[in-house]
Amino acid sequence: MKKILLTAAMTAALVFGGNVLAQSKLGHVNAMELVQQLPEADSVQNALQTYAKDLQDNIATMQTEVQNKYAEYQNNQSQWSELIKQTKAKEIQDMQVRLQEFSAQAEEDYQQKTQELLAPLSDKVKNAIEAVAKEGKFAYILDASNATVFFGSEAIDVTSLVKKKLGLPDVPVSKTLPR
């Protein structure tokens, strides 16, 4: 919503006061690249991988239990009474429902954990960007890592200035973090 308002404000400024925008300093930055280069990013990535593996291991265990229960049902159903067959079939269905619910909840939990662990890194980068904007007297700094943000060729890429503020080397990033 903020980006839409910013875009609308910039459009209005161009239409009604092009001279004002022409005098304003406009920059762009790749915030995701900055987050990925922070020293803490590796520990966040490791923590997320460990968390995901734990969730996947639990899902695999539950899948094995369902498969074993189904194999038992297939192997023994001819020996069971109708009541036992219905009871075992209901158990298998219930286990499948629990597996599906757990899988859905695991996905939500992983997304929340990702947001929780990345928030301090994002805040650190945001604060550095705001400091560079203030020090450099930029009217706007747009985040180029978000595909919906557009910037003109006249804009100044301030990624290297923010890297300097964060104490990061000015090299391209190769590692990636989940979004």
CSV table of C-alpha atoms in Angstrom, one decimal:
chain,number,residue,atom,x,y,z
A,1,MET,CA,0.0,0.0,0.0
A,2,LYS,CA,2.9,2.4,0.9
A,3,LYS,CA,4.5,1.6,-2.5
A,4,ILE,CA,1.3,2.4,-4.3
A,5,LEU,CA,1.0,5.7,-2.5
A,6,LEU,CA,4.6,6.5,-3.2
A,7,THR,CA,4.2,5.8,-6.9
A,8,ALA,CA,1.0,7.9,-6.9
A,9,ALA,CA,2.9,10.7,-5.1
A,10,MET,CA,5.8,10.5,-7.6
A,11,THR,CA,3.4,10.6,-10.5
A,12,ALA,CA,1.6,13.6,-9.1
A,13,ALA,CA,4.9,15.3,-8.6
A,14,LEU,CA,5.9,14.7,-12.2
A,15,VAL,CA,2.6,15.9,-13.5
A,16,PHE,CA,2.0,18.9,-11.3
A,17,GLY,CA,5.5,19.8,-10.1
A,18,GLY,CA,8.1,18.2,-12.4
A,19,ASN,CA,10.5,20.9,-11.3
A,20,VAL,CA,10.3,19.8,-7.7
A,21,LEU,CA,11.0,16.2,-8.5
A,22,ALA,CA,13.8,17.2,-10.8
A,23,GLN,CA,15.5,18.9,-7.9
A,24,SER,CA,15.0,16.0,-5.5
A,25,LYS,CA,17.6,13.4,-5.1
A,26,LEU,CA,16.3,9.9,-6.0
A,27,GLY,CA,18.2,6.7,-5.2
A,28,HIS,CA,17.6,3.0,-5.4
A,29,VAL,CA,19.0,0.1,-3.3
A,30,ASN,CA,18.8,-3.7,-3.4
A,31,ALA,CA,17.7,-4.4,0.2
A,32,MET,CA,17.6,-8.2,-0.2
A,33,GLU,CA,21.2,-8.2,-1.4
A,34,LEU,CA,22.2,-6.2,1.7
A,35,VAL,CA,20.3,-8.6,4.0
A,36,GLN,CA,22.0,-11.6,2.4
A,37,GLN,CA,25.4,-10.1,2.9
A,38,LEU,CA,25.0,-9.4,6.6
A,39,PRO,CA,27.2,-11.6,8.7
A,40,GLU,CA,24.1,-12.8,10.6
A,41,ALA,CA,22.5,-14.1,7.4
A,42,ASP,CA,24.5,-17.3,7.5
A,43,SER,CA,23.3,-18.2,11.0
A,44,VAL,CA,19.7,-17.3,10.0
A,45,GLN,CA,20.0,-19.5,6.9
A,46,ASN,CA,21.3,-22.4,9.1
A,47,ALA,CA,18.6,-22.0,11.7
A,48,LEU,CA,15.9,-22.0,8.9
A,49,GLN,CA,17.4,-25.1,7.3
A,50,THR,CA,17.5,-26.9,10.7
A,51,TYR,CA,13.9,-25.8,11.4
A,52,ALA,CA,12.7,-27.0,8.0
A,53,LYS,CA,14.5,-30.3,8.4
A,54,ASP,CA,12.8,-30.9,11.8
A,55,LEU,CA,9.4,-30.2,10.2
A,56,GLN,CA,10.2,-32.5,7.2
A,57,ASP,CA,11.4,-35.3,9.5
A,58,ASN,CA,8.1,-35.1,11.5
A,59,ILE,CA,6.1,-35.2,8.2
A,60,ALA,CA,8.1,-38.2,7.0
A,61,THR,CA,7.5,-40.0,10.3
A,62,MET,CA,3.8,-39.4,10.0
A,63,GLN,CA,3.7,-40.5,6.4
A,64,THR,CA,5.5,-43.8,7.4
A,65,GLU,CA,3.0,-44.4,10.1
A,66,VAL,CA,0.1,-43.9,7.7
A,67,GLN,CA,1.8,-46.2,5.2
A,68,ASN,CA,2.4,-48.9,7.8
A,69,LYS,CA,-1.1,-48.7,9.1
A,70,TYR,CA,-2.4,-49.0,5.5
A,71,ALA,CA,-0.2,-52.0,4.8
A,72,GLU,CA,-1.4,-53.6,8.0
A,73,TYR,CA,-5.0,-53.0,6.9
A,74,GLN,CA,-4.3,-54.5,3.4
A,75,ASN,CA,-2.6,-57.6,4.8
A,76,ASN,CA,-5.1,-58.4,7.6
A,77,GLN,CA,-8.5,-57.1,6.3
A,78,SER,CA,-9.6,-60.6,5.2
A,79,GLN,CA,-9.2,-61.8,8.7
A,80,TRP,CA,-11.0,-59.0,10.4
A,81,SER,CA,-14.7,-58.6,11.1
A,82,GLU,CA,-16.6,-55.7,9.4
A,83,LEU,CA,-16.5,-53.6,12.6
A,84,ILE,CA,-12.7,-54.0,12.9
A,85,LYS,CA,-12.2,-53.1,9.2
A,86,GLN,CA,-14.3,-50.0,9.6
A,87,THR,CA,-12.5,-49.0,12.8
A,88,LYS,CA,-9.0,-49.5,11.1
A,89,ALA,CA,-10.2,-47.6,8.0
A,90,LYS,CA,-11.3,-44.7,10.1
A,91,GLU,CA,-8.0,-44.7,12.0
A,92,ILE,CA,-6.2,-44.5,8.6
A,93,GLN,CA,-8.4,-41.6,7.5
A,94,ASP,CA,-7.9,-39.8,10.7
A,95,MET,CA,-4.1,-40.2,10.4
A,96,GLN,CA,-4.2,-38.9,6.9
A,97,VAL,CA,-6.2,-35.8,8.0
A,98,ARG,CA,-3.8,-35.2,10.9
A,99,LEU,CA,-0.9,-35.5,8.4
A,100,GLN,CA,-2.5,-32.9,6.0
A,101,GLU,CA,-3.2,-30.6,8.9
A,102,PHE,CA,0.3,-30.9,10.3
A,103,SER,CA,1.8,-30.3,6.8
A,104,ALA,CA,-0.3,-27.1,6.4
A,105,GLN,CA,0.6,-25.9,9.9
A,106,ALA,CA,4.2,-26.7,9.3
A,107,GLU,CA,4.2,-24.5,6.2
A,108,GLU,CA,2.7,-21.6,8.2
A,109,ASP,CA,5.1,-22.1,11.1
A,110,TYR,CA,8.1,-22.1,8.7
A,111,GLN,CA,6.9,-18.8,7.1
A,112,GLN,CA,6.4,-17.3,10.6
A,113,LYS,CA,9.9,-18.5,11.7
A,114,THR,CA,11.4,-17.0,8.5
A,115,GLN,CA,9.8,-13.6,9.2
A,116,GLU,CA,10.8,-13.8,12.8
A,117,LEU,CA,14.5,-14.5,12.0
A,118,LEU,CA,14.8,-12.1,9.1
A,119,ALA,CA,13.1,-9.2,10.9
A,120,PRO,CA,16.2,-8.0,12.8
A,121,LEU,CA,18.3,-8.2,9.6
A,122,SER,CA,15.6,-6.3,7.6
A,123,ASP,CA,15.4,-3.7,10.4
A,124,LYS,CA,19.2,-3.2,10.4
A,125,VAL,CA,19.3,-2.7,6.7
A,126,LYS,CA,16.2,-0.4,6.8
A,127,ASN,CA,17.9,1.7,9.5
A,128,ALA,CA,21.1,1.9,7.4
A,129,ILE,CA,19.1,2.9,4.3
A,130,GLU,CA,17.4,5.6,6.3
A,131,ALA,CA,20.7,6.9,7.6
A,132,VAL,CA,22.1,7.0,4.1
A,133,ALA,CA,19.0,8.8,2.9
A,134,LYS,CA,19.3,11.4,5.6
A,135,GLU,CA,23.1,11.9,5.2
A,136,GLY,CA,22.9,12.0,1.4
A,137,LYS,CA,19.8,14.2,1.4
A,138,PHE,CA,17.9,11.8,-0.8
A,139,ALA,CA,14.2,12.6,-1.2
A,140,TYR,CA,13.4,8.9,-2.0
A,141,ILE,CA,15.3,5.7,-2.0
A,142,LEU,CA,13.5,2.9,-3.7
A,143,ASP,CA,14.1,-0.8,-3.1
A,144,ALA,CA,15.0,-2.4,-6.4
A,145,SER,CA,14.8,-6.0,-5.0
A,146,ASN,CA,11.0,-5.7,-5.2
A,147,ALA,CA,9.9,-6.3,-8.7
A,148,THR,CA,6.9,-3.9,-8.4
A,149,VAL,CA,9.2,-0.9,-7.8
A,150,PHE,CA,10.3,1.1,-10.8
A,151,PHE,CA,13.0,3.6,-10.9
A,152,GLY,CA,14.4,5.8,-13.6
A,153,SER,CA,17.9,5.5,-15.2
A,154,GLU,CA,18.7,8.9,-13.5
A,155,ALA,CA,18.4,7.3,-10.1
A,156,ILE,CA,21.5,6.8,-8.1
A,157,ASP,CA,22.1,3.2,-6.8
A,158,VAL,CA,23.0,3.7,-3.1
A,159,THR,CA,23.5,0.0,-2.4
A,160,SER,CA,27.3,0.5,-2.0
A,161,LEU,CA,26.8,3.4,0.4
A,162,VAL,CA,24.5,1.3,2.6
A,163,LYS,CA,27.0,-1.6,2.4
A,164,LYS,CA,29.6,0.8,3.6
A,165,LYS,CA,27.3,2.0,6.4
A,166,LEU,CA,26.8,-1.7,7.4
A,167,GLY,CA,30.5,-2.4,7.2
A,168,LEU,CA,30.0,-4.9,4.3
A,169,PRO,CA,32.3,-5.5,1.4
A,170,ASP,CA,31.1,-4.0,-1.9
A,171,VAL,CA,30.8,-7.3,-3.8
A,172,PRO,CA,27.9,-9.0,-5.5
A,173,VAL,CA,26.0,-11.5,-3.5
A,174,SER,CA,25.7,-15.2,-4.5
A,175,LYS,CA,23.9,-16.7,-1.5
A,176,THR,CA,20.1,-16.5,-1.3
A,177,LEU,CA,17.7,-16.4,1.6
A,178,PRO,CA,14.1,-17.5,1.5
A,179,ARG,CA,11.5,-14.8,1.0
